[in-house]
PDB file of C-alpha atoms and ligand atoms in Angstrom:
ATOM      1  CA  MET A 207       0.002  -0.048  -0.050  1.00  0.00           C
ATOM      2  CA  ILE A 208       1.220   3.707  -1.008  1.00  0.00           C
ATOM      3  CA  PRO A 209       1.089   5.851   1.808  1.00  0.00           C
ATOM      4  CA  THR A 210      -1.142   8.654   1.432  1.00  0.00           C
ATOM      5  CA  PRO A 211       1.603  11.701   1.315  1.00  0.00           C
ATOM      6  CA  SER A 212       1.998  14.113   4.170  1.00  0.00           C
ATOM      7  CA  THR A 213       0.429  17.549   4.268  1.00  0.00           C
ATOM      8  CA  SER A 214       1.461  17.629   7.994  1.00  0.00           C
ATOM      9  CA  HIS A 215       3.481  20.968   7.085  1.00  0.00           C
ATOM     10  CA  LEU A 216       0.214  22.817   6.211  1.00  0.00           C
ATOM     11  CA  SER A 217      -1.788  24.552   8.867  1.00  0.00           C
ATOM     12  CA  ALA A 218      -5.249  25.216   9.280  1.00  0.00           C
ATOM     13  CA  ASP A 219      -4.788  28.767   8.081  1.00  0.00           C
ATOM     14  CA  ASP A 220      -3.402  27.467   4.528  1.00  0.00           C
ATOM     15  CA  PHE A 221      -6.590  25.223   4.279  1.00  0.00           C
ATOM     16  CA  GLU A 222      -8.990  28.348   4.704  1.00  0.00           C
ATOM     17  CA  SER A 223      -7.705  29.042   1.368  1.00  0.00           C
ATOM     18  CA  VAL A 224      -6.531  25.637  -0.100  1.00  0.00           C
ATOM     19  CA  TYR A 225      -8.649  22.684  -0.548  1.00  0.00           C
ATOM     20  CA  GLU A 226      -8.037  20.216   2.131  1.00  0.00           C
ATOM     21  CA  PRO A 227      -7.629  16.572   0.910  1.00  0.00           C
ATOM     22  CA  ALA A 228     -11.042  14.966   1.452  1.00  0.00           C
ATOM     23  CA  GLU A 229     -12.784  11.928   0.654  1.00  0.00           C
ATOM     24  CA  ASP A 230     -12.792  12.699  -3.353  1.00  0.00           C
ATOM     25  CA  THR A 231      -9.050  13.327  -3.103  1.00  0.00           C
ATOM     26  CA  PHE A 232      -8.678   9.710  -1.481  1.00  0.00           C
ATOM     27  CA  VAL A 233     -10.934   7.966  -3.862  1.00  0.00           C
ATOM     28  CA  LEU A 234      -8.592   9.656  -6.682  1.00  0.00           C
ATOM     29  CA  LEU A 235      -5.313   8.238  -4.547  1.00  0.00           C
ATOM     30  CA  ASP A 236      -7.037   4.729  -4.880  1.00  0.00           C
ATOM     31  CA  ALA A 237      -7.888   4.821  -8.393  1.00  0.00           C
ATOM     32  CA  LEU A 238      -4.234   5.654  -9.094  1.00  0.00           C
ATOM     33  CA  GLU A 239      -2.664   2.756  -6.779  1.00  0.00           C
ATOM     34  CA  GLN A 240      -4.985   0.455  -8.635  1.00  0.00           C
ATOM     35  CA  ASP A 241      -3.381   1.356 -11.808  1.00  0.00           C
ATOM     36  CA  SER A 242       0.092   1.588 -10.539  1.00  0.00           C
ATOM     37  CA  ASP A 243       1.610  -1.039 -12.673  1.00  0.00           C
ATOM     38  CA  LEU A 244      -0.062   1.096 -15.545  1.00  0.00           C
ATOM     39  CA  LEU A 245       1.216   4.514 -14.533  1.00  0.00           C
ATOM     40  CA  LYS A 246       4.674   3.679 -13.067  1.00  0.00           C
ATOM     41  CA  SER A 247       6.415   4.435 -16.382  1.00  0.00           C
ATOM     42  CA  SER A 248       4.976   7.515 -17.002  1.00  0.00           C
ATOM     43  CA  ARG A 249       7.563  10.513 -17.888  1.00  0.00           C
ATOM     44  CA  VAL A 250       5.329  13.499 -17.934  1.00  0.00           C
ATOM     45  CA  CYS A 251       2.396  13.892 -15.456  1.00  0.00           C
ATOM     46  CA  LEU A 252       0.155  16.775 -15.143  1.00  0.00           C
ATOM     47  CA  GLU A 253      -2.249  17.678 -12.609  1.00  0.00           C
ATOM     48  CA  ILE A 254      -4.990  20.313 -13.260  1.00  0.00           C
ATOM     49  CA  GLY A 255      -6.180  21.967 -10.055  1.00  0.00           C
ATOM     50  CA  SER A 256      -3.452  20.502  -7.869  1.00  0.00           C
ATOM     51  CA  GLY A 257      -4.725  22.339  -4.546  1.00  0.00           C
ATOM     52  CA  SER A 258      -2.471  21.066  -1.670  1.00  0.00           C
ATOM     53  CA  GLY A 259      -0.409  18.768  -4.021  1.00  0.00           C
ATOM     54  CA  CYS A 260      -1.300  15.655  -2.367  1.00  0.00           C
ATOM     55  CA  VAL A 261      -2.431  13.861  -5.714  1.00  0.00           C
ATOM     56  CA  SER A 262       0.773  14.668  -7.430  1.00  0.00           C
ATOM     57  CA  ALA A 263       2.985  13.799  -4.648  1.00  0.00           C
ATOM     58  CA  PHE A 264       1.308  10.405  -4.744  1.00  0.00           C
ATOM     59  CA  LEU A 265       2.011   9.800  -8.281  1.00  0.00           C
ATOM     60  CA  GLY A 266       5.618  10.847  -7.440  1.00  0.00           C
ATOM     61  CA  ALA A 267       5.596   7.690  -5.194  1.00  0.00           C
ATOM     62  CA  ILE A 268       3.902   5.549  -8.038  1.00  0.00           C
ATOM     63  CA  CYS A 269       6.461   7.042 -10.846  1.00  0.00           C
ATOM     64  CA  GLY A 270       9.437   7.612  -8.888  1.00  0.00           C
ATOM     65  CA  PRO A 271      10.235  11.086  -7.854  1.00  0.00           C
ATOM     66  CA  SER A 272      13.414  11.433 -10.593  1.00  0.00           C
ATOM     67  CA  SER A 273      11.794   9.142 -13.231  1.00  0.00           C
ATOM     68  CA  ALA A 274       8.995  11.605 -14.502  1.00  0.00           C
ATOM     69  CA  LEU A 275       8.189  15.361 -14.773  1.00  0.00           C
ATOM     70  CA  TYR A 276       5.445  16.807 -12.374  1.00  0.00           C
ATOM     71  CA  LEU A 277       3.503  19.608 -13.500  1.00  0.00           C
ATOM     72  CA  CYS A 278       0.643  20.924 -11.400  1.00  0.00           C
ATOM     73  CA  THR A 279      -1.531  23.699 -12.389  1.00  0.00           C
ATOM     74  CA  ASP A 280      -4.005  25.758 -10.348  1.00  0.00           C
ATOM     75  CA  LEU A 281      -5.768  28.997 -10.512  1.00  0.00           C
ATOM     76  CA  ASN A 282      -5.168  29.552  -6.808  1.00  0.00           C
ATOM     77  CA  PRO A 283      -1.601  31.359  -5.900  1.00  0.00           C
ATOM     78  CA  HIS A 284      -1.834  29.721  -2.296  1.00  0.00           C
ATOM     79  CA  ALA A 285      -2.570  26.298  -3.661  1.00  0.00           C
ATOM     80  CA  ALA A 286       0.835  26.942  -6.033  1.00  0.00           C
ATOM     81  CA  ARG A 287       2.504  27.574  -2.764  1.00  0.00           C
ATOM     82  CA  CYS A 288       0.996  24.598  -1.067  1.00  0.00           C
ATOM     83  CA  THR A 289       1.801  22.202  -3.886  1.00  0.00           C
ATOM     84  CA  ALA A 290       5.211  23.179  -3.927  1.00  0.00           C
ATOM     85  CA  LEU A 291       5.867  22.751   0.066  1.00  0.00           C
ATOM     86  CA  THR A 292       4.383  19.451  -0.218  1.00  0.00           C
ATOM     87  CA  GLY A 293       6.528  18.379  -3.053  1.00  0.00           C
ATOM     88  CA  GLN A 294       9.411  18.987  -0.778  1.00  0.00           C
ATOM     89  CA  SER A 295       8.033  17.846   2.161  1.00  0.00           C
ATOM     90  CA  ASN A 296       7.484  14.400   0.260  1.00  0.00           C
ATOM     91  CA  SER A 297      10.445  14.331  -1.758  1.00  0.00           C
ATOM     92  CA  VAL A 298       9.120  14.715  -5.080  1.00  0.00           C
ATOM     93  CA  PRO A 299      10.053  17.760  -7.277  1.00  0.00           C
ATOM     94  CA  LEU A 300       6.417  19.408  -8.081  1.00  0.00           C
ATOM     95  CA  ASN A 301       6.318  21.961 -10.481  1.00  0.00           C
ATOM     96  CA  PRO A 302       3.408  24.342  -9.467  1.00  0.00           C
ATOM     97  CA  VAL A 303       2.256  26.467 -12.894  1.00  0.00           C
ATOM     98  CA  LEU A 304      -0.279  29.474 -11.479  1.00  0.00           C
ATOM     99  CA  THR A 305      -2.475  29.241 -14.592  1.00  0.00           C
ATOM    100  CA  ASP A 306      -6.358  28.608 -15.934  1.00  0.00           C
ATOM    101  CA  LEU A 307      -6.240  24.779 -16.653  1.00  0.00           C
ATOM    102  CA  THR A 308      -3.158  23.882 -19.110  1.00  0.00           C
ATOM    103  CA  GLY A 309      -2.828  27.954 -19.855  1.00  0.00           C
ATOM    104  CA  ALA A 310       0.161  28.100 -22.090  1.00  0.00           C
ATOM    105  CA  LEU A 311       1.774  24.973 -21.492  1.00  0.00           C
ATOM    106  CA  LEU A 312      -0.857  23.170 -24.041  1.00  0.00           C
ATOM    107  CA  PRO A 313       1.249  23.732 -27.046  1.00  0.00           C
ATOM    108  CA  ARG A 314       4.374  22.597 -25.657  1.00  0.00           C
ATOM    109  CA  LEU A 315       2.474  19.523 -24.209  1.00  0.00           C
ATOM    110  CA  LYS A 316       0.781  18.291 -27.062  1.00  0.00           C
ATOM    111  CA  HIS A 317       0.510  14.415 -27.362  1.00  0.00           C
ATOM    112  CA  ALA A 318       3.059  14.195 -24.214  1.00  0.00           C
ATOM    113  CA  VAL A 319       1.054  13.509 -21.356  1.00  0.00           C
ATOM    114  CA  ASP A 320       1.182  10.259 -19.899  1.00  0.00           C
ATOM    115  CA  CYS A 321      -0.855  10.823 -16.806  1.00  0.00           C
ATOM    116  CA  LEU A 322      -3.385  13.735 -16.449  1.00  0.00           C
ATOM    117  CA  VAL A 323      -5.305  13.988 -13.211  1.00  0.00           C
ATOM    118  CA  PHE A 324      -8.450  16.374 -12.644  1.00  0.00           C
ATOM    119  CA  ASN A 325     -10.275  16.368  -9.435  1.00  0.00           C
ATOM    120  CA  PRO A 326     -12.314  19.445 -10.666  1.00  0.00           C
ATOM    121  CA  PRO A 327     -14.780  21.618  -9.117  1.00  0.00           C
ATOM    122  CA  TYR A 328     -17.669  19.335  -9.618  1.00  0.00           C
ATOM    123  CA  VAL A 329     -20.677  20.670  -7.428  1.00  0.00           C
ATOM    124  CA  GLU A 330     -23.600  21.860  -9.219  1.00  0.00           C
ATOM    125  CA  THR A 331     -24.387  25.624  -8.599  1.00  0.00           C
ATOM    126  CA  ASP A 332     -25.589  28.289 -10.304  1.00  0.00           C
ATOM    127  CA  ASP A 333     -23.467  29.394 -13.510  1.00  0.00           C
ATOM    128  CA  ASP A 334     -23.059  33.021 -11.912  1.00  0.00           C
ATOM    129  CA  GLU A 335     -21.670  31.259  -8.735  1.00  0.00           C
ATOM    130  CA  ALA A 336     -19.044  29.272 -10.646  1.00  0.00           C
ATOM    131  CA  PHE A 337     -18.137  32.127 -12.764  1.00  0.00           C
ATOM    132  CA  GLN A 338     -17.389  34.463  -9.758  1.00  0.00           C
ATOM    133  CA  ALA A 339     -15.333  31.532  -8.169  1.00  0.00           C
ATOM    134  CA  GLN A 340     -13.333  31.056 -11.275  1.00  0.00           C
ATOM    135  CA  GLU A 341     -13.025  34.760 -11.491  1.00  0.00           C
ATOM    136  CA  ASP A 342     -11.847  36.183  -7.665  1.00  0.00           C
ATOM    137  CA  GLY A 343     -12.927  33.185  -5.515  1.00  0.00           C
ATOM    138  CA  VAL A 344     -10.343  31.493  -3.579  1.00  0.00           C
ATOM    139  CA  ILE A 345     -11.475  28.388  -1.901  1.00  0.00           C
ATOM    140  CA  GLU A 346     -15.195  28.462  -3.779  1.00  0.00           C
ATOM    141  CA  ARG A 347     -12.946  27.894  -6.841  1.00  0.00           C
ATOM    142  CA  ALA A 348     -12.258  24.104  -5.362  1.00  0.00           C
ATOM    143  CA  TRP A 349     -16.124  23.413  -5.754  1.00  0.00           C
ATOM    144  CA  ALA A 350     -18.563  25.433  -7.399  1.00  0.00           C
ATOM    145  CA  GLY A 351     -18.982  24.023 -10.992  1.00  0.00           C
ATOM    146  CA  GLY A 352     -21.870  25.695 -12.354  1.00  0.00           C
ATOM    147  CA  VAL A 353     -24.884  24.059 -14.185  1.00  0.00           C
ATOM    148  CA  GLY A 354     -24.414  20.319 -13.869  1.00  0.00           C
ATOM    149  CA  GLY A 355     -21.174  21.091 -11.993  1.00  0.00           C
ATOM    150  CA  MET A 356     -19.256  20.909 -15.538  1.00  0.00           C
ATOM    151  CA  ARG A 357     -18.549  24.428 -16.258  1.00  0.00           C
ATOM    152  CA  VAL A 358     -14.901  23.950 -15.654  1.00  0.00           C
ATOM    153  CA  THR A 359     -14.479  20.507 -16.504  1.00  0.00           C
ATOM    154  CA  ASN A 360     -15.890  20.935 -19.847  1.00  0.00           C
ATOM    155  CA  ARG A 361     -13.470  23.325 -20.754  1.00  0.00           C
ATOM    156  CA  LEU A 362     -10.664  20.670 -19.919  1.00  0.00           C
ATOM    157  CA  LEU A 363     -12.596  17.878 -21.991  1.00  0.00           C
ATOM    158  CA  ASP A 364     -11.966  19.811 -24.950  1.00  0.00           C
ATOM    159  CA  GLN A 365      -8.141  19.693 -24.369  1.00  0.00           C
ATOM    160  CA  VAL A 366      -7.852  16.064 -23.295  1.00  0.00           C
ATOM    161  CA  GLU A 367      -7.451  14.326 -26.631  1.00  0.00           C
ATOM    162  CA  THR A 368      -4.790  16.958 -27.376  1.00  0.00           C
ATOM    163  CA  LEU A 369      -2.799  16.738 -24.278  1.00  0.00           C
ATOM    164  CA  LEU A 370      -2.625  12.737 -24.225  1.00  0.00           C
ATOM    165  CA  SER A 371       0.428  10.837 -25.409  1.00  0.00           C
ATOM    166  CA  PRO A 372      -0.333   7.663 -27.486  1.00  0.00           C
ATOM    167  CA  ARG A 373       0.012   5.690 -23.724  1.00  0.00           C
ATOM    168  CA  GLY A 374      -1.562   8.673 -21.601  1.00  0.00           C
ATOM    169  CA  VAL A 375      -4.182   8.019 -19.378  1.00  0.00           C
ATOM    170  CA  PHE A 376      -6.703  10.522 -17.996  1.00  0.00           C
ATOM    171  CA  TYR A 377      -8.285  10.598 -14.561  1.00  0.00           C
ATOM    172  CA  LEU A 378     -11.246  12.355 -13.625  1.00  0.00           C
ATOM    173  CA  VAL A 379     -13.421  12.728 -10.544  1.00  0.00           C
ATOM    174  CA  ALA A 380     -17.192  13.118 -10.878  1.00  0.00           C
ATOM    175  CA  VAL A 381     -20.440  12.806  -9.089  1.00  0.00           C
ATOM    176  CA  PRO A 382     -23.720  11.395 -10.649  1.00  0.00           C
ATOM    177  CA  GLU A 383     -25.077  15.350 -11.097  1.00  0.00           C
ATOM    178  CA  ASN A 384     -22.053  15.516 -13.462  1.00  0.00           C
ATOM    179  CA  LYS A 385     -23.720  12.741 -15.978  1.00  0.00           C
ATOM    180  CA  PRO A 386     -20.677  10.217 -16.006  1.00  0.00           C
ATOM    181  CA  LEU A 387     -22.245   7.893 -18.577  1.00  0.00           C
ATOM    182  CA  GLN A 388     -22.750  11.062 -20.749  1.00  0.00           C
ATOM    183  CA  ILE A 389     -18.749  12.192 -20.309  1.00  0.00           C
ATOM    184  CA  LEU A 390     -18.175   8.862 -21.327  1.00  0.00           C
ATOM    185  CA  ASP A 391     -20.419   9.197 -24.453  1.00  0.00           C
ATOM    186  CA  GLU A 392     -18.897  12.655 -25.460  1.00  0.00           C
ATOM    187  CA  MET A 393     -15.091  11.548 -25.129  1.00  0.00           C
ATOM    188  CA  ARG A 394     -15.932   8.523 -26.891  1.00  0.00           C
ATOM    189  CA  ALA A 395     -16.798  11.019 -30.079  1.00  0.00           C
ATOM    190  CA  ARG A 396     -13.717  13.107 -29.316  1.00  0.00           C
ATOM    191  CA  GLY A 397     -11.928   9.312 -30.090  1.00  0.00           C
ATOM    192  CA  LEU A 398     -11.228   8.286 -26.480  1.00  0.00           C
ATOM    193  CA  HIS A 399     -12.226   4.935 -24.511  1.00  0.00           C
ATOM    194  CA  GLY A 400     -13.279   5.674 -21.336  1.00  0.00           C
ATOM    195  CA  GLU A 401     -14.817   3.805 -18.380  1.00  0.00           C
ATOM    196  CA  ILE A 402     -15.733   4.235 -14.735  1.00  0.00           C
ATOM    197  CA  THR A 403     -12.724   2.476 -12.773  1.00  0.00           C
ATOM    198  CA  LEU A 404     -13.979   3.315  -9.107  1.00  0.00           C
ATOM    199  CA  LYS A 405     -16.960   4.188  -7.642  1.00  0.00           C
ATOM    200  CA  ARG A 406     -17.793   5.187  -3.591  1.00  0.00           C
ATOM    201  CA  ARG A 407     -20.484   6.626  -1.593  1.00  0.00           C
ATOM    202  CA  ALA A 408     -18.890   9.168   0.992  1.00  0.00           C
ATOM    203  CA  GLY A 409     -21.702  10.823   3.106  1.00  0.00           C
ATOM    204  CA  ARG A 410     -24.084  12.265   0.527  1.00  0.00           C
ATOM    205  CA  GLU A 411     -21.725  12.269  -2.209  1.00  0.00           C
ATOM    206  CA  HIS A 412     -21.313   9.135  -4.984  1.00  0.00           C
ATOM    207  CA  LEU A 413     -17.869   9.586  -6.071  1.00  0.00           C
ATOM    208  CA  HIS A 414     -16.817   8.150  -9.470  1.00  0.00           C
ATOM    209  CA  ILE A 415     -13.214   7.795 -10.880  1.00  0.00           C
ATOM    210  CA  LEU A 416     -13.557   8.171 -14.797  1.00  0.00           C
ATOM    211  CA  ARG A 417     -10.622   6.940 -16.923  1.00  0.00           C
ATOM    212  CA  PHE A 418      -9.717   7.708 -20.436  1.00  0.00           C
ATOM    213  CA  SER A 419      -7.190   6.534 -22.846  1.00  0.00           C
ATOM    214  CA  ARG A 420      -6.922   6.351 -26.737  1.00  0.00           C
ATOM    215  CA  PRO A 421      -8.669   3.126 -28.005  1.00  0.00           C
ATOM    216  CA  GLU A 422      -5.343   1.312 -29.310  1.00  0.00           C
ATOM    217  CA  HIS A 423      -3.600   1.916 -25.774  1.00  0.00           C
ATOM    218  CA  PRO A 424      -2.102  -1.516 -25.441  1.00  0.00           C
ATOM    219  CA  ARG A 425      -2.615  -2.441 -21.958  1.00  0.00           C
ATOM    220  CA  ILE A 426      -6.075  -0.814 -21.329  1.00  0.00           C
ATOM    221  CA  THR A 427      -7.559  -2.376 -24.468  1.00  0.00           C
ATOM    222  CA  ALA A 428      -6.199  -5.824 -23.446  1.00  0.00           C
ATOM    223  CA  ALA A 429      -7.412  -5.368 -20.398  1.00  0.00           C
ATOM    224  CA  ALA A 430     -10.717  -4.269 -21.094  1.00  0.00           C
ATOM    225  CA  ALA A 431     -11.322  -7.373 -23.585  1.00  0.00           C
ATOM    226  CA  GLY A 432     -10.324  -9.888 -20.584  1.00  0.00           C
ATOM    227  CA  PRO A 433      -8.069 -12.659 -20.533  1.00  0.00           C
TER     228      PRO A 433
HETATM  229  C1  SAM B  75     -11.740  19.859  -5.722  1.00  0.00           C
HETATM  230  S1  SAM B  75     -10.461  20.724  -5.594  1.00  0.00           S
HETATM  231  C2  SAM B  75      -8.975  19.485  -5.743  1.00  0.00           C
HETATM  232  C3  SAM B  75      -7.700  20.059  -5.154  1.00  0.00           C
HETATM  233  C4  SAM B  75      -6.625  18.481  -5.064  1.00  0.00           C
HETATM  234  N1  SAM B  75      -6.302  18.187  -6.430  1.00  0.00           N
HETATM  235  C5  SAM B  75      -7.225  17.306  -4.481  1.00  0.00           C
HETATM  236  O1  SAM B  75      -7.749  16.426  -5.050  1.00  0.00           O
HETATM  237  O2  SAM B  75      -7.341  17.275  -3.141  1.00  0.00           O
HETATM  238  C6  SAM B  75     -10.057  21.538  -6.966  1.00  0.00           C
HETATM  239  C7  SAM B  75      -8.819  22.445  -7.691  1.00  0.00           C
HETATM  240  O3  SAM B  75      -9.097  22.765  -8.946  1.00  0.00           O
HETATM  241  C8  SAM B  75      -8.705  24.385  -8.667  1.00  0.00           C
HETATM  242  N2  SAM B  75      -9.062  25.166 -10.013  1.00  0.00           N
HETATM  243  C9  SAM B  75     -10.616  25.458 -10.002  1.00  0.00           C
HETATM  244  N3  SAM B  75     -10.636  25.850 -11.332  1.00  0.00           N
HETATM  245  C10 SAM B  75      -9.214  25.749 -11.635  1.00  0.00           C
HETATM  246  C11 SAM B  75      -9.079  26.158 -13.362  1.00  0.00           C
HETATM  247  N4  SAM B  75      -9.787  26.922 -13.847  1.00  0.00           N
HETATM  248  N5  SAM B  75      -7.637  25.966 -13.648  1.00  0.00           N
HETATM  249  C12 SAM B  75      -6.616  25.374 -12.622  1.00  0.00           C
HETATM  250  N6  SAM B  75      -7.359  24.944 -11.427  1.00  0.00           N
HETATM  251  C13 SAM B  75      -8.475  25.124 -11.028  1.00  0.00           C
HETATM  252  C14 SAM B  75      -9.134  24.805  -7.292  1.00  0.00           C
HETATM  253  O4  SAM B  75      -8.441  26.022  -7.010  1.00  0.00           O
HETATM  254  C15 SAM B  75      -8.851  23.652  -6.193  1.00  0.00           C
HETATM  255  O5  SAM B  75      -7.413  23.643  -5.942  1.00  0.00           O
END
């Protein structure tokens, strides 16, 4: 079992403005650990919305601290600072980038990302609340997702095919309000194979982890086809 990265260097004050790892974070860690054989040879990892940096530090434990490049974006400057500290505390060289989704990284990362991860703001709110959170919210940016909880996620879904390397895998946290089956259909139309690899109820939330890859991904296609 891979230990959960330490965030004990972060204070209650930090978690006033940065998303504290919670059940959604931990379900995502479990899905990544479940796929650790698939992921361990990744060379470029990109986490969108890294918050505390806990998820990327965990990826560092799977892929090896010096074996991959770890890029971590967030809109929240406090999150970028906490991500850097979590990298240092867990001996994983995390590279925080303060930007909207993939920002200026996208052209350079075309078909280069082996492991892409997003635990997005997925809570259903009205669009104004999500828009305002994206513009000048701090902690609200962590959860306010607009209609269907999909306003931010949909913008990333448009970029996934361009980002993934031939063996690239994308993990997304979703809840039923986000219509996970519809997300799978929409990504199929963009040429990506998707499946729900983990589901867990946590209080009122029913968390899903969706995993996407190219249909020709040798290991995922083989696994899906059975022995
Ligand atoms: C639910 S939190 C997840 C944090 C962390 N990855 C985890 O799993 O604990 C969502 C994160 O996405 C960030 N975020 C929201 N909108 C974003 C955007 N447009 N671009 C980059 N990051 C964004 C938030 O600031 C927040 O840190």
